[in-house]
CSV table of N, CA and C in Angstrom, one decimal:
chain,number,residue,atom,x,y,z
A,1,MET,N,168.1,-51.6,-17.5
A,1,MET,CA,166.7,-51.6,-17.8
A,1,MET,C,165.3,-51.9,-16.2
A,2,HIS,N,164.4,-51.7,-16.1
A,2,HIS,CA,164.0,-52.2,-15.5
A,2,HIS,C,162.6,-52.5,-15.8
A,3,PHE,N,162.0,-53.1,-14.7
A,3,PHE,CA,160.9,-53.9,-15.1
A,3,PHE,C,159.7,-52.8,-14.9
A,4,ASP,N,158.4,-52.5,-16.8
A,4,ASP,CA,157.9,-51.1,-16.3
A,4,ASP,C,156.2,-51.8,-16.3
A,5,HIS,N,156.0,-53.2,-17.6
A,5,HIS,CA,154.5,-53.9,-17.0
A,5,HIS,C,154.3,-55.3,-17.3
A,6,ILE,N,153.1,-56.3,-17.0
A,6,ILE,CA,152.9,-57.1,-17.0
A,6,ILE,C,151.5,-56.7,-18.2
A,7,GLY,N,151.5,-57.1,-19.6
A,7,GLY,CA,150.5,-57.4,-20.4
A,7,GLY,C,149.5,-58.7,-20.2
A,8,ILE,N,148.2,-58.0,-19.9
A,8,ILE,CA,147.3,-59.3,-19.8
A,8,ILE,C,146.1,-59.0,-20.6
A,9,ALA,N,146.3,-60.5,-21.5
A,9,ALA,CA,144.9,-60.2,-22.2
A,9,ALA,C,143.1,-60.6,-21.9
A,10,THR,N,142.8,-60.0,-22.1
A,10,THR,CA,141.1,-60.0,-21.5
A,10,THR,C,140.5,-59.5,-22.3
A,11,SER,N,138.9,-60.3,-21.7
A,11,SER,CA,137.9,-60.4,-22.8
A,11,SER,C,136.6,-59.0,-22.0
A,12,ASP,N,137.9,-58.8,-20.8
A,12,ASP,CA,136.8,-57.7,-20.0
A,12,ASP,C,137.0,-56.6,-19.5
A,13,ALA,N,138.5,-55.7,-20.5
A,13,ALA,CA,139.2,-54.8,-19.7
A,13,ALA,C,138.4,-53.9,-18.0
A,14,ALA,N,137.6,-53.2,-18.6
A,14,ALA,CA,137.0,-52.7,-17.2
A,14,ALA,C,136.5,-53.5,-15.8
A,15,GLY,N,135.9,-55.4,-16.2
A,15,GLY,CA,135.7,-55.7,-15.1
A,15,GLY,C,136.9,-56.1,-14.4
A,16,LEU,N,138.2,-56.0,-15.5
A,16,LEU,CA,139.5,-56.9,-14.5
A,16,LEU,C,140.0,-55.4,-13.8
A,17,ALA,N,140.2,-54.6,-14.5
A,17,ALA,CA,140.5,-52.7,-14.0
A,17,ALA,C,139.8,-52.7,-12.2
A,18,ALA,N,138.4,-52.8,-12.7
A,18,ALA,CA,137.5,-52.6,-11.3
A,18,ALA,C,138.0,-53.8,-10.2
A,19,LEU,N,138.0,-55.2,-10.6
A,19,LEU,CA,138.2,-55.9,-9.4
A,19,LEU,C,140.0,-56.0,-9.4
A,20,PHE,N,141.2,-55.4,-10.0
A,20,PHE,CA,142.7,-55.2,-9.8
A,20,PHE,C,142.8,-54.2,-9.2
A,21,GLU,N,141.5,-52.7,-9.7
A,21,GLU,CA,142.0,-51.8,-8.3
A,21,GLU,C,141.4,-51.9,-7.3
A,22,GLU,N,140.0,-52.6,-7.2
A,22,GLU,CA,139.9,-52.9,-5.7
A,22,GLU,C,140.6,-54.0,-4.9
A,23,LEU,N,141.1,-55.0,-5.3
A,23,LEU,CA,142.4,-56.3,-5.0
A,23,LEU,C,143.8,-55.4,-4.5
A,24,PHE,N,144.3,-54.6,-5.1
A,24,PHE,CA,145.7,-54.0,-5.2
A,24,PHE,C,145.6,-52.7,-5.0
A,25,ASP,N,144.6,-51.9,-5.3
A,25,ASP,CA,145.0,-50.8,-4.8
A,25,ASP,C,145.8,-49.9,-5.9
A,26,ALA,N,145.5,-50.2,-7.5
A,26,ALA,CA,146.0,-50.0,-8.8
A,26,ALA,C,145.3,-49.4,-9.1
A,27,PRO,N,145.1,-47.9,-9.3
A,27,PRO,CA,144.6,-47.0,-10.1
A,27,PRO,C,144.7,-47.4,-11.5
A,28,VAL,N,143.5,-46.8,-12.1
A,28,VAL,CA,143.5,-46.0,-13.8
A,28,VAL,C,144.6,-45.3,-14.0
A,29,ALA,N,146.1,-45.4,-14.7
A,29,ALA,CA,146.6,-44.1,-15.0
A,29,ALA,C,146.2,-43.8,-16.2
A,30,HIS,N,145.9,-45.4,-17.6
A,30,HIS,CA,145.6,-44.0,-18.5
A,30,HIS,C,144.9,-45.9,-19.2
A,31,GLU,N,143.7,-45.0,-20.2
A,31,GLU,CA,142.8,-45.8,-20.4
A,31,GLU,C,142.8,-45.1,-22.3
A,32,GLU,N,142.9,-46.3,-23.8
A,32,GLU,CA,142.9,-45.8,-24.6
A,32,GLU,C,142.5,-47.0,-25.5
A,33,THR,N,142.2,-46.9,-26.4
A,33,THR,CA,141.5,-47.4,-27.9
A,33,THR,C,142.7,-47.6,-28.9
A,34,PHE,N,143.9,-48.3,-29.0
A,34,PHE,CA,145.0,-48.7,-29.7
A,34,PHE,C,144.6,-50.1,-30.7
A,35,ASP,N,145.4,-49.9,-31.7
A,35,ASP,CA,145.2,-51.2,-32.8
A,35,ASP,C,144.1,-52.2,-32.2
A,36,GLY,N,142.9,-52.0,-32.3
A,36,GLY,CA,142.0,-52.6,-32.7
A,36,GLY,C,141.9,-53.4,-30.9
A,37,MET,N,142.3,-52.5,-29.9
A,37,MET,CA,141.8,-53.1,-28.6
A,37,MET,C,142.2,-52.2,-27.7
A,38,THR,N,141.2,-52.2,-26.8
A,38,THR,CA,141.3,-51.1,-25.3
A,38,THR,C,142.4,-51.9,-24.2
A,39,VAL,N,143.0,-50.6,-24.2
A,39,VAL,CA,144.4,-50.8,-23.4
A,39,VAL,C,144.3,-50.0,-22.1
A,40,VAL,N,144.3,-50.3,-21.0
A,40,VAL,CA,144.3,-50.1,-20.0
A,40,VAL,C,145.4,-50.0,-19.0
A,41,PHE,N,145.8,-48.8,-18.6
A,41,PHE,CA,147.1,-49.2,-18.0
A,41,PHE,C,146.9,-49.3,-16.0
A,42,LEU,N,147.4,-50.0,-15.5
A,42,LEU,CA,147.0,-49.7,-14.0
A,42,LEU,C,148.4,-49.7,-13.0
A,43,GLU,N,148.1,-48.2,-12.3
A,43,GLU,CA,149.2,-48.0,-11.8
A,43,GLU,C,150.2,-49.0,-10.1
A,44,LEU,N,150.7,-49.2,-10.5
A,44,LEU,CA,151.4,-49.6,-9.1
A,44,LEU,C,152.6,-49.2,-8.3
A,45,GLU,N,153.1,-49.5,-7.4
A,45,GLU,CA,154.3,-48.1,-6.7
A,45,GLU,C,155.5,-48.3,-7.9
A,46,ASP,N,155.7,-50.1,-8.9
A,46,ASP,CA,156.9,-49.9,-9.5
A,46,ASP,C,156.7,-50.6,-10.3
A,47,GLY,N,155.3,-50.2,-10.5
A,47,GLY,CA,155.2,-51.1,-12.7
A,47,GLY,C,153.4,-50.5,-12.7
A,48,TYR,N,153.1,-51.0,-13.5
A,48,TYR,CA,151.9,-51.3,-14.0
A,48,TYR,C,151.6,-53.0,-14.6
A,49,PHE,N,150.1,-53.3,-14.4
A,49,PHE,CA,149.8,-54.0,-15.2
A,49,PHE,C,148.8,-53.5,-16.7
A,50,GLU,N,149.3,-54.1,-17.4
A,50,GLU,CA,148.0,-53.1,-18.6
A,50,GLU,C,147.2,-54.5,-19.1
A,51,LEU,N,146.1,-53.7,-19.3
A,51,LEU,CA,145.5,-54.9,-19.9
A,51,LEU,C,144.6,-54.8,-21.3
A,52,LEU,N,144.2,-55.7,-22.1
A,52,LEU,CA,144.9,-56.1,-22.7
A,52,LEU,C,143.1,-56.6,-23.8
A,53,GLU,N,142.8,-55.6,-24.1
A,53,GLU,CA,140.9,-56.6,-24.7
A,53,GLU,C,140.9,-56.1,-25.9
A,54,PRO,N,140.2,-56.8,-27.1
A,54,PRO,CA,140.6,-57.2,-28.1
A,54,PRO,C,139.1,-56.6,-28.4
A,55,HIS,N,139.1,-55.9,-29.7
A,55,HIS,CA,137.3,-55.7,-30.3
A,55,HIS,C,137.1,-56.4,-31.8
A,56,GLU,N,138.3,-56.8,-32.2
A,56,GLU,CA,138.4,-57.1,-33.4
A,56,GLU,C,140.0,-57.9,-33.2
A,57,GLY,N,140.0,-58.9,-34.9
A,57,GLY,CA,141.0,-60.2,-34.8
A,57,GLY,C,142.6,-58.7,-34.5
A,58,GLY,N,143.2,-59.9,-34.3
A,58,GLY,CA,144.3,-59.4,-33.9
A,58,GLY,C,145.4,-60.1,-33.4
A,59,ALA,N,146.3,-60.1,-33.0
A,59,ALA,CA,147.3,-61.2,-32.0
A,59,ALA,C,146.8,-61.1,-30.6
A,60,ILE,N,146.3,-59.7,-29.8
A,60,ILE,CA,145.9,-60.5,-28.7
A,60,ILE,C,144.3,-61.3,-28.9
A,61,SER,N,143.1,-60.9,-29.8
A,61,SER,CA,142.3,-61.7,-29.4
A,61,SER,C,143.1,-63.9,-30.4
A,62,ARG,N,143.6,-64.0,-31.4
A,62,ARG,CA,144.4,-64.8,-31.5
A,62,ARG,C,144.4,-66.0,-29.3
A,63,TYR,N,145.0,-64.6,-29.5
A,63,TYR,CA,145.9,-64.6,-27.9
A,63,TYR,C,144.8,-65.7,-27.4
A,64,LEU,N,143.3,-65.0,-26.6
A,64,LEU,CA,142.5,-65.4,-26.3
A,64,LEU,C,141.7,-66.7,-26.8
A,65,GLU,N,141.7,-66.6,-27.6
A,65,GLU,CA,140.9,-68.3,-28.5
A,65,GLU,C,142.6,-69.2,-28.3
A,66,LYS,N,143.3,-69.4,-28.4
A,66,LYS,CA,144.3,-70.2,-28.0
A,66,LYS,C,144.4,-70.7,-26.9
A,67,ASN,N,144.7,-69.8,-25.7
A,67,ASN,CA,145.2,-70.2,-24.6
A,67,ASN,C,144.1,-69.4,-23.6
A,68,GLY,N,143.3,-68.6,-23.4
A,68,GLY,CA,142.3,-68.6,-22.9
A,68,GLY,C,143.3,-67.1,-22.1
A,69,PRO,N,142.7,-66.2,-20.7
A,69,PRO,CA,143.1,-64.7,-20.3
A,69,PRO,C,143.8,-65.1,-19.7
A,70,GLY,N,145.3,-64.1,-19.3
A,70,GLY,CA,146.1,-64.5,-18.6
A,70,GLY,C,147.2,-63.8,-19.0
A,71,ILE,N,148.7,-63.8,-18.2
A,71,ILE,CA,149.7,-63.3,-18.6
A,71,ILE,C,150.0,-63.2,-20.3
A,72,HIS,N,149.7,-62.3,-20.6
A,72,HIS,CA,150.7,-62.3,-22.1
A,72,HIS,C,151.9,-61.0,-22.8
A,73,HIS,N,152.3,-61.2,-21.9
A,73,HIS,CA,153.6,-60.3,-21.8
A,73,HIS,C,154.5,-60.1,-20.8
A,74,ILE,N,155.9,-60.4,-20.6
A,74,ILE,CA,156.6,-59.0,-19.8
A,74,ILE,C,157.2,-57.5,-20.2
A,75,ALA,N,157.3,-56.6,-20.4
A,75,ALA,CA,157.9,-55.2,-20.7
A,75,ALA,C,158.4,-55.4,-19.4
A,76,LEU,N,160.2,-54.8,-20.4
A,76,LEU,CA,161.0,-54.1,-19.7
A,76,LEU,C,161.6,-52.3,-20.1
A,77,GLU,N,161.7,-51.5,-19.9
A,77,GLU,CA,161.8,-50.7,-19.8
A,77,GLU,C,163.5,-50.3,-19.8
A,78,THR,N,163.6,-49.5,-21.1
A,78,THR,CA,164.9,-49.2,-21.5
A,78,THR,C,165.3,-47.5,-22.3
A,79,ASP,N,166.2,-47.0,-22.0
A,79,ASP,CA,166.2,-45.3,-22.4
A,79,ASP,C,167.1,-46.2,-24.0
A,80,ASP,N,167.2,-47.2,-24.6
A,80,ASP,CA,167.7,-47.3,-25.5
A,80,ASP,C,167.2,-48.8,-25.8
A,81,ILE,N,166.1,-48.6,-26.7
A,81,ILE,CA,165.0,-49.3,-27.1
A,81,ILE,C,166.2,-50.4,-28.5
A,82,GLU,N,166.5,-49.4,-29.0
A,82,GLU,CA,167.5,-50.1,-31.0
A,82,GLU,C,169.0,-50.4,-30.0
A,83,GLY,N,169.1,-50.2,-28.8
A,83,GLY,CA,170.6,-51.1,-28.6
A,83,GLY,C,170.6,-52.6,-27.6
A,84,ALA,N,169.1,-52.8,-27.2
A,84,ALA,CA,168.9,-53.5,-26.7
A,84,ALA,C,168.4,-54.4,-27.9
A,85,LEU,N,167.4,-53.7,-29.1
A,85,LEU,CA,167.7,-55.2,-29.7
A,85,LEU,C,169.1,-55.4,-30.3
A,86,GLU,N,170.0,-55.4,-30.2
A,86,GLU,CA,170.8,-55.6,-31.1
A,86,GLU,C,171.7,-56.1,-29.9
A,87,THR,N,172.0,-55.9,-28.8
A,87,THR,CA,172.3,-57.3,-27.9
A,87,THR,C,171.3,-58.5,-27.8
A,88,ALA,N,170.0,-58.1,-28.4
A,88,ALA,CA,169.0,-59.5,-27.9
A,88,ALA,C,170.1,-60.2,-29.4
A,89,HIS,N,170.4,-59.8,-30.7
A,89,HIS,CA,170.2,-60.3,-31.9
A,89,HIS,C,171.5,-60.6,-31.6
A,90,ASP,N,172.5,-59.9,-31.2
A,90,ASP,CA,173.5,-61.0,-30.7
A,90,ASP,C,173.8,-61.8,-30.0
A,91,ALA,N,173.2,-62.2,-29.2
A,91,ALA,CA,172.8,-63.3,-28.3
A,91,ALA,C,172.1,-63.9,-29.0
A,92,GLY,N,171.7,-64.0,-29.9
A,92,GLY,CA,170.6,-64.8,-31.1
A,92,GLY,C,169.6,-64.9,-30.8
A,93,VAL,N,169.1,-64.0,-30.2
A,93,VAL,CA,167.3,-64.3,-29.9
A,93,VAL,C,166.5,-64.1,-31.0
A,94,ASP,N,165.7,-64.4,-31.8
A,94,ASP,CA,164.7,-64.1,-32.8
A,94,ASP,C,164.0,-63.1,-32.2
A,95,LEU,N,164.1,-62.5,-33.6
A,95,LEU,CA,163.2,-60.6,-32.7
A,95,LEU,C,161.6,-60.7,-33.5
A,96,ILE,N,161.1,-60.3,-33.1
A,96,ILE,CA,159.6,-60.1,-33.7
A,96,ILE,C,159.8,-58.8,-34.3
A,97,ASP,N,160.9,-57.8,-33.7
A,97,ASP,CA,160.4,-56.1,-34.0
A,97,ASP,C,161.9,-55.9,-34.2
A,98,GLU,N,162.2,-55.7,-35.7
A,98,GLU,CA,164.3,-55.8,-36.0
A,98,GLU,C,164.1,-54.3,-35.4
A,99,LYS,N,163.1,-53.0,-35.0
A,99,LYS,CA,163.1,-51.7,-35.0
A,99,LYS,C,162.1,-51.4,-34.5
A,100,PRO,N,162.1,-50.3,-33.8
A,100,PRO,CA,161.1,-50.3,-32.5
A,100,PRO,C,160.0,-49.7,-33.6
A,101,ARG,N,158.7,-50.0,-32.6
A,101,ARG,CA,157.5,-48.9,-33.3
A,101,ARG,C,156.8,-47.9,-32.7
A,102,PRO,N,155.3,-48.1,-33.0
A,102,PRO,CA,154.4,-47.0,-31.8
A,102,PRO,C,153.8,-48.2,-31.3
A,103,GLY,N,154.1,-47.8,-29.6
A,103,GLY,CA,153.0,-48.8,-28.4
A,103,GLY,C,151.9,-47.8,-28.8
A,104,ALA,N,151.6,-48.3,-27.6
A,104,ALA,CA,150.1,-47.6,-26.5
A,104,ALA,C,150.6,-46.1,-25.7
A,105,TRP,N,150.1,-45.5,-26.1
A,105,TRP,CA,150.8,-44.4,-24.7
A,105,TRP,C,152.0,-44.1,-24.4
A,106,GLY,N,151.8,-44.1,-26.4
A,106,GLY,CA,152.7,-42.9,-26.9
A,106,GLY,C,154.4,-43.6,-26.9
A,107,HIS,N,154.2,-45.0,-26.5
A,107,HIS,CA,155.6,-44.9,-26.3
A,107,HIS,C,156.6,-45.7,-27.0
A,108,ASP,N,157.7,-46.0,-27.7
A,108,ASP,CA,158.6,-46.9,-29.0
A,108,ASP,C,158.5,-48.6,-28.5
A,109,VAL,N,158.0,-49.0,-28.9
A,109,VAL,CA,158.0,-50.2,-28.6
A,109,VAL,C,158.6,-52.2,-29.3
A,110,ALA,N,159.3,-52.7,-28.8
A,110,ALA,CA,159.7,-54.0,-29.4
A,110,ALA,C,159.7,-55.3,-28.9
A,111,PHE,N,159.5,-56.2,-29.3
A,111,PHE,CA,159.1,-57.3,-29.4
A,111,PHE,C,159.6,-58.6,-29.3
A,112,LEU,N,160.2,-59.6,-28.3
A,112,LEU,CA,161.5,-60.9,-28.6
A,112,LEU,C,160.5,-62.0,-28.8
A,113,HIS,N,161.3,-62.9,-29.7
A,113,HIS,CA,160.3,-64.0,-30.0
A,113,HIS,C,160.2,-64.6,-28.8
A,114,PRO,N,158.8,-65.4,-28.1
A,114,PRO,CA,159.5,-66.2,-27.1
A,114,PRO,C,159.9,-67.4,-27.6
A,115,LYS,N,160.3,-68.2,-28.5
A,115,LYS,CA,160.8,-68.8,-28.7
A,115,LYS,C,162.2,-69.3,-28.3
A,116,SER,N,162.7,-67.8,-28.0
A,116,SER,CA,164.1,-67.5,-28.0
A,116,SER,C,164.3,-67.3,-26.2
A,117,THR,N,163.3,-66.7,-25.4
A,117,THR,CA,163.4,-66.1,-24.9
A,117,THR,C,162.6,-67.3,-23.2
A,118,GLY,N,162.5,-68.4,-23.7
A,118,GLY,CA,162.2,-69.4,-22.4
A,118,GLY,C,160.8,-69.6,-22.6
A,119,GLY,N,159.8,-68.8,-23.7
A,119,GLY,CA,158.9,-69.4,-23.5
A,119,GLY,C,158.3,-68.2,-23.3
A,120,VAL,N,158.7,-67.2,-22.8
A,120,VAL,CA,158.0,-65.3,-22.6
A,120,VAL,C,158.3,-64.8,-23.6
A,121,LEU,N,157.3,-63.7,-23.6
A,121,LEU,CA,156.9,-62.8,-24.5
A,121,LEU,C,157.4,-61.6,-24.2
A,122,VAL,N,158.4,-61.1,-25.0
A,122,VAL,CA,159.0,-60.2,-23.8
A,122,VAL,C,159.1,-58.7,-24.6
A,123,GLU,N,159.5,-57.5,-24.1
A,123,GLU,CA,158.8,-56.6,-24.8
A,123,GLU,C,160.0,-55.3,-24.3
A,124,PHE,N,161.1,-54.8,-24.8
A,124,PHE,CA,161.3,-53.4,-25.0
A,124,PHE,C,160.7,-52.3,-24.6
A,125,VAL,N,160.4,-51.6,-24.1
A,125,VAL,CA,159.7,-50.3,-24.1
A,125,VAL,C,160.2,-49.1,-24.2
A,126,SER,N,160.3,-47.9,-24.7
A,126,SER,CA,160.9,-46.8,-24.4
A,126,SER,C,159.7,-45.6,-24.1
A,127,HIS,N,159.9,-45.0,-22.7
A,127,HIS,CA,158.9,-43.9,-22.6
A,127,HIS,C,159.5,-42.7,-22.9
């Protein structure tokens, strides 16, 4: 596995993308509307910022209401997402997703519950 991206909840993806592009020389690599939100990936040399702006209710909208803008999750890329889920389950980690599901940019994703991972929402992603 290796680092893939950090997901950041925001109410202004375009504004944050412009700031991060200027500050970090991180150009937009991909943008789409997915699952009721705008998702913008900004490319870094060794991963991405994933900006998540909700347009309707949902997990990111609830996150913003409860916590305000900021880091939502950390994603690790794996070639064997089902094996990674099995390893996590065997280690006693609570799974949000027991099987991979479609994610942004056409990737398969699965999440681990933060109560089992030190308060961090962890995403496995397979390209």
